[in-house]
């Protein structure tokens, strides 16, 4: 990015950029799928999914009028978002339900920007959201995780040519679409292996009376539907 003043920066951010060729869009999708399926890359990249997951809890908590206390991200890629308010009711239900579907919805939002050729805008909106989330982080690992992710996106958006930005943006969007699905299977596997009353599905069970397994099915159904829509939008 060659802009020097604040006004020029924002003008450049919202300019349109050409999409990469179709073969490169497919290639970024393959790379993103590998990052989700292979244990090593997934162990690292899953931190981004946790950021989105906890960000979804936080956003809905604020929109529903709850008082947000803070967010903690842990090195095992788990996280927790703490808010104050009524311990039950529709606001609490929406807050708890938001986590597992947020990564997929982030991917879908990314597609909408990419279809409008707003590649740099996608990167900078991500930076702003990470900066806002950083204000809510309450532990060192969480700060490192959010700052590291934001720094990577900033370096790509500021120091690389439009072609590299496009590849990164498409790879990120594909990743969020694919990555939204795997944690749902991990959630059910963990519930089967080591039941915990603190999982999102089991909290929703207590809040609604609907079995936790049904909530896992709901998360999976939404994320698979978003993935199918995303593939169709990007490929056809």
CSV table of C-alpha atoms in Angstrom, one decimal:
chain,number,residue,atom,x,y,z
A,1,UNK,CA,0.0,0.0,0.0
A,2,UNK,CA,1.6,3.3,-1.1
A,3,UNK,CA,-0.7,5.8,0.7
A,4,UNK,CA,0.9,8.1,3.2
A,5,UNK,CA,-1.9,10.1,4.8
A,6,UNK,CA,-4.9,8.7,6.8
A,7,UNK,CA,-7.3,9.8,4.1
A,8,UNK,CA,-5.3,8.2,1.4
A,9,UNK,CA,-5.0,5.0,3.4
A,10,UNK,CA,-8.8,4.7,3.7
A,11,UNK,CA,-9.3,5.6,0.1
A,12,UNK,CA,-7.0,2.7,-0.9
A,13,UNK,CA,-8.7,0.3,1.5
A,14,UNK,CA,-12.1,0.7,-0.2
A,15,UNK,CA,-10.8,0.5,-3.7
A,16,UNK,CA,-11.6,-2.6,-5.7
A,17,UNK,CA,-8.9,-5.1,-6.6
A,18,UNK,CA,-9.1,-7.8,-9.3
A,19,UNK,CA,-9.9,-11.3,-8.2
A,20,UNK,CA,-7.2,-13.9,-8.8
A,21,UNK,CA,-7.8,-16.5,-11.6
A,22,UNK,CA,-10.2,-19.3,-10.9
A,23,UNK,CA,-7.4,-21.9,-10.7
A,24,UNK,CA,-5.8,-19.9,-7.9
A,25,UNK,CA,-9.1,-19.5,-6.0
A,26,UNK,CA,-9.4,-23.3,-6.1
A,27,UNK,CA,-5.8,-23.8,-5.0
A,28,UNK,CA,-6.3,-21.5,-2.0
A,29,UNK,CA,-9.3,-23.6,-1.1
A,30,UNK,CA,-7.3,-26.8,-1.2
A,31,UNK,CA,-4.6,-25.3,1.0
A,32,UNK,CA,-7.2,-24.1,3.5
A,33,UNK,CA,-8.8,-27.6,3.5
A,34,UNK,CA,-5.4,-29.2,4.2
A,35,UNK,CA,-4.9,-26.7,7.1
A,36,UNK,CA,-8.1,-27.9,8.6
A,37,UNK,CA,-7.7,-31.6,8.1
A,38,UNK,CA,-4.0,-32.0,9.0
A,39,UNK,CA,-3.3,-32.0,12.7
A,40,UNK,CA,-0.1,-29.9,12.8
A,41,UNK,CA,-1.4,-26.9,10.8
A,42,UNK,CA,-4.8,-27.2,12.4
A,43,UNK,CA,-3.3,-27.1,15.9
A,44,UNK,CA,-1.9,-23.6,15.1
A,45,UNK,CA,-4.6,-22.3,12.8
A,46,UNK,CA,-7.4,-23.3,15.3
A,47,UNK,CA,-6.4,-20.2,17.4
A,48,UNK,CA,-8.0,-18.1,14.7
A,49,UNK,CA,-11.2,-20.1,15.0
A,50,UNK,CA,-11.2,-19.6,18.7
A,51,UNK,CA,-10.8,-15.8,18.3
A,52,UNK,CA,-13.9,-15.8,16.0
A,53,UNK,CA,-15.8,-18.1,18.3
A,54,UNK,CA,-15.2,-16.0,21.4
A,55,UNK,CA,-15.8,-12.8,19.3
A,56,UNK,CA,-19.2,-14.2,18.4
A,57,UNK,CA,-20.1,-14.7,22.0
A,58,UNK,CA,-18.9,-11.2,22.9
A,59,UNK,CA,-20.7,-9.5,20.0
A,60,UNK,CA,-24.1,-11.1,20.8
A,61,UNK,CA,-23.6,-10.5,24.5
A,62,UNK,CA,-23.2,-6.8,23.9
A,63,UNK,CA,-26.1,-6.6,21.3
A,64,UNK,CA,-28.4,-8.4,23.8
A,65,UNK,CA,-27.6,-5.8,26.5
A,66,UNK,CA,-25.4,-8.0,28.6
A,67,UNK,CA,-22.3,-6.4,30.4
A,68,UNK,CA,-19.2,-7.9,28.8
A,69,UNK,CA,-16.5,-8.5,31.4
A,70,UNK,CA,-13.7,-10.0,29.3
A,71,UNK,CA,-12.4,-12.7,27.0
A,72,UNK,CA,-9.7,-15.2,27.7
A,73,UNK,CA,-7.9,-17.3,25.0
A,74,UNK,CA,-5.9,-20.3,26.0
A,75,UNK,CA,-2.9,-22.2,24.5
A,76,UNK,CA,-5.0,-25.4,24.1
A,77,UNK,CA,-7.2,-23.3,21.7
A,78,UNK,CA,-10.1,-23.1,24.2
A,79,UNK,CA,-11.5,-19.8,25.3
A,80,UNK,CA,-14.1,-18.2,27.5
A,81,UNK,CA,-16.1,-15.1,27.3
A,82,UNK,CA,-17.6,-13.7,30.5
A,83,UNK,CA,-20.6,-11.4,30.6
A,84,UNK,CA,-23.0,-10.2,33.3
A,85,UNK,CA,-26.7,-10.1,33.1
A,86,UNK,CA,-29.7,-12.5,33.5
A,87,UNK,CA,-28.4,-16.1,33.8
A,88,UNK,CA,-31.3,-17.1,31.5
A,89,UNK,CA,-33.6,-15.8,28.8
A,90,UNK,CA,-33.3,-15.1,25.1
A,91,UNK,CA,-30.2,-12.9,25.3
A,92,UNK,CA,-28.3,-15.6,27.2
A,93,UNK,CA,-29.4,-18.3,24.7
A,94,UNK,CA,-28.3,-16.3,21.7
A,95,UNK,CA,-25.0,-15.4,23.4
A,96,UNK,CA,-24.1,-19.0,24.1
A,97,UNK,CA,-25.4,-20.3,20.7
A,98,UNK,CA,-23.4,-17.7,18.7
A,99,UNK,CA,-19.9,-19.2,19.3
A,100,UNK,CA,-19.8,-22.3,17.1
A,101,UNK,CA,-21.6,-20.7,14.1
A,102,UNK,CA,-19.5,-17.4,14.1
A,103,UNK,CA,-16.4,-18.7,12.2
A,104,UNK,CA,-18.6,-20.0,9.3
A,105,UNK,CA,-20.5,-16.7,9.2
A,106,UNK,CA,-17.2,-14.8,9.2
A,107,UNK,CA,-16.3,-16.8,6.1
A,108,UNK,CA,-19.6,-16.0,4.5
A,109,UNK,CA,-19.1,-12.3,5.2
A,110,UNK,CA,-15.6,-12.6,3.7
A,111,UNK,CA,-17.1,-14.1,0.5
A,112,UNK,CA,-19.5,-11.1,0.1
A,113,UNK,CA,-16.6,-8.7,0.3
A,114,UNK,CA,-14.6,-10.8,-2.2
A,115,UNK,CA,-17.5,-11.0,-4.6
A,116,UNK,CA,-17.4,-7.2,-4.6
A,117,UNK,CA,-13.6,-7.2,-5.2
A,118,UNK,CA,-13.1,-5.5,-1.8
A,119,UNK,CA,-10.0,-7.5,-1.0
A,120,UNK,CA,-8.1,-4.9,1.0
A,121,UNK,CA,-11.3,-3.9,2.8
A,122,UNK,CA,-11.7,-7.5,4.0
A,123,UNK,CA,-8.2,-7.4,5.4
A,124,UNK,CA,-8.6,-4.0,7.1
A,125,UNK,CA,-12.0,-4.8,8.5
A,126,UNK,CA,-10.4,-7.9,10.1
A,127,UNK,CA,-7.7,-5.7,11.6
A,128,UNK,CA,-10.2,-3.3,13.1
A,129,UNK,CA,-12.3,-6.2,14.6
A,130,UNK,CA,-9.2,-7.7,16.1
A,131,UNK,CA,-8.2,-4.3,17.6
A,132,UNK,CA,-11.6,-4.0,19.1
A,133,UNK,CA,-11.4,-7.5,20.5
A,134,UNK,CA,-8.0,-6.8,22.0
A,135,UNK,CA,-9.6,-4.3,24.4
A,136,UNK,CA,-11.6,-7.2,25.9
A,137,UNK,CA,-8.8,-9.7,26.3
A,138,UNK,CA,-7.8,-10.5,29.9
A,139,UNK,CA,-4.9,-12.8,29.7
A,140,UNK,CA,-1.4,-12.8,28.2
A,141,UNK,CA,-1.8,-15.7,25.7
A,142,UNK,CA,-5.0,-14.0,24.4
A,143,UNK,CA,-3.1,-10.8,23.8
A,144,UNK,CA,-0.3,-12.6,22.0
A,145,UNK,CA,-2.8,-14.5,19.9
A,146,UNK,CA,-4.9,-11.5,18.8
A,147,UNK,CA,-1.9,-9.2,18.3
A,148,UNK,CA,0.0,-11.9,16.3
A,149,UNK,CA,-3.0,-12.5,14.1
A,150,UNK,CA,-3.6,-8.8,13.5
A,151,UNK,CA,0.1,-8.2,12.8
A,152,UNK,CA,0.1,-10.9,10.1
A,153,UNK,CA,-3.0,-9.4,8.4
A,154,UNK,CA,-1.5,-5.9,8.6
A,155,UNK,CA,1.8,-7.0,7.1
A,156,UNK,CA,0.1,-8.7,4.2
A,157,UNK,CA,-2.2,-5.7,3.6
A,158,UNK,CA,0.5,-3.0,3.9
A,159,UNK,CA,3.6,-4.6,2.4
A,160,UNK,CA,2.5,-7.0,-0.2
A,161,UNK,CA,1.2,-6.5,-3.8
A,162,UNK,CA,-2.5,-6.8,-4.6
A,163,UNK,CA,-1.9,-10.4,-6.0
A,164,UNK,CA,-0.6,-11.6,-2.7
A,165,UNK,CA,-3.3,-9.9,-0.8
A,166,UNK,CA,-5.9,-11.6,-2.9
A,167,UNK,CA,-4.4,-15.0,-2.3
A,168,UNK,CA,-4.2,-14.4,1.4
A,169,UNK,CA,-7.8,-13.1,1.5
A,170,UNK,CA,-9.2,-16.1,-0.4
A,171,UNK,CA,-7.2,-18.6,1.7
A,172,UNK,CA,-8.5,-17.0,4.9
A,173,UNK,CA,-12.1,-17.0,3.7
A,174,UNK,CA,-11.9,-20.6,2.6
A,175,UNK,CA,-10.3,-21.5,5.9
A,176,UNK,CA,-13.1,-20.0,7.9
A,177,UNK,CA,-15.7,-21.8,5.9
A,178,UNK,CA,-14.0,-25.2,6.4
A,179,UNK,CA,-12.8,-24.5,9.9
A,180,UNK,CA,-16.3,-23.8,11.1
A,181,UNK,CA,-17.3,-27.5,10.6
A,182,UNK,CA,-14.5,-29.4,12.3
A,183,UNK,CA,-14.9,-27.9,15.9
A,184,UNK,CA,-18.5,-29.1,15.9
A,185,UNK,CA,-17.3,-32.7,15.4
A,186,UNK,CA,-14.7,-32.2,18.0
A,187,UNK,CA,-17.4,-30.9,20.4
A,188,UNK,CA,-19.5,-34.0,20.0
A,189,UNK,CA,-16.4,-36.3,20.3
A,190,UNK,CA,-15.4,-34.5,23.5
A,191,UNK,CA,-19.0,-34.7,24.9
A,192,UNK,CA,-19.0,-38.5,24.2
A,193,UNK,CA,-15.5,-39.1,25.7
A,194,UNK,CA,-15.6,-36.7,28.6
A,195,UNK,CA,-19.0,-35.1,29.2
A,196,UNK,CA,-18.8,-31.5,30.6
A,197,UNK,CA,-21.6,-29.3,31.8
A,198,UNK,CA,-19.6,-26.3,30.6
A,199,UNK,CA,-19.7,-26.9,26.8
A,200,UNK,CA,-21.9,-24.5,24.8
A,201,UNK,CA,-24.2,-27.4,23.8
A,202,UNK,CA,-24.8,-28.5,27.4
A,203,UNK,CA,-25.3,-24.9,28.6
A,204,UNK,CA,-28.0,-24.5,25.9
A,205,UNK,CA,-29.5,-27.8,27.1
A,206,UNK,CA,-29.9,-26.2,30.6
A,207,UNK,CA,-31.2,-22.9,29.2
A,208,UNK,CA,-33.7,-24.3,26.7
A,209,UNK,CA,-34.5,-27.9,27.7
A,210,UNK,CA,-33.4,-28.9,24.2
A,211,UNK,CA,-30.8,-31.8,24.4
A,212,UNK,CA,-27.2,-30.8,23.9
A,213,UNK,CA,-26.9,-33.3,21.0
A,214,UNK,CA,-29.6,-31.5,19.2
A,215,UNK,CA,-27.7,-28.2,19.6
A,216,UNK,CA,-24.6,-29.9,18.2
A,217,UNK,CA,-26.6,-31.0,15.2
A,218,UNK,CA,-27.9,-27.4,14.8
A,219,UNK,CA,-24.3,-26.1,14.8
A,220,UNK,CA,-23.3,-28.6,12.3
A,221,UNK,CA,-26.3,-28.1,10.0
A,222,UNK,CA,-25.8,-24.3,10.0
A,223,UNK,CA,-22.0,-24.6,9.3
A,224,UNK,CA,-22.4,-27.2,6.6
A,225,UNK,CA,-25.1,-25.1,4.9
A,226,UNK,CA,-22.9,-22.0,5.0
A,227,UNK,CA,-20.0,-24.1,3.6
A,228,UNK,CA,-22.1,-25.3,0.7
A,229,UNK,CA,-23.3,-21.8,0.0
A,230,UNK,CA,-19.8,-20.5,0.2
A,231,UNK,CA,-18.5,-23.1,-2.2
A,232,UNK,CA,-21.3,-22.3,-4.7
A,233,UNK,CA,-20.6,-18.6,-4.5
A,234,UNK,CA,-16.9,-18.9,-5.0
A,235,UNK,CA,-16.9,-21.6,-7.6
A,236,UNK,CA,-20.0,-20.9,-9.8
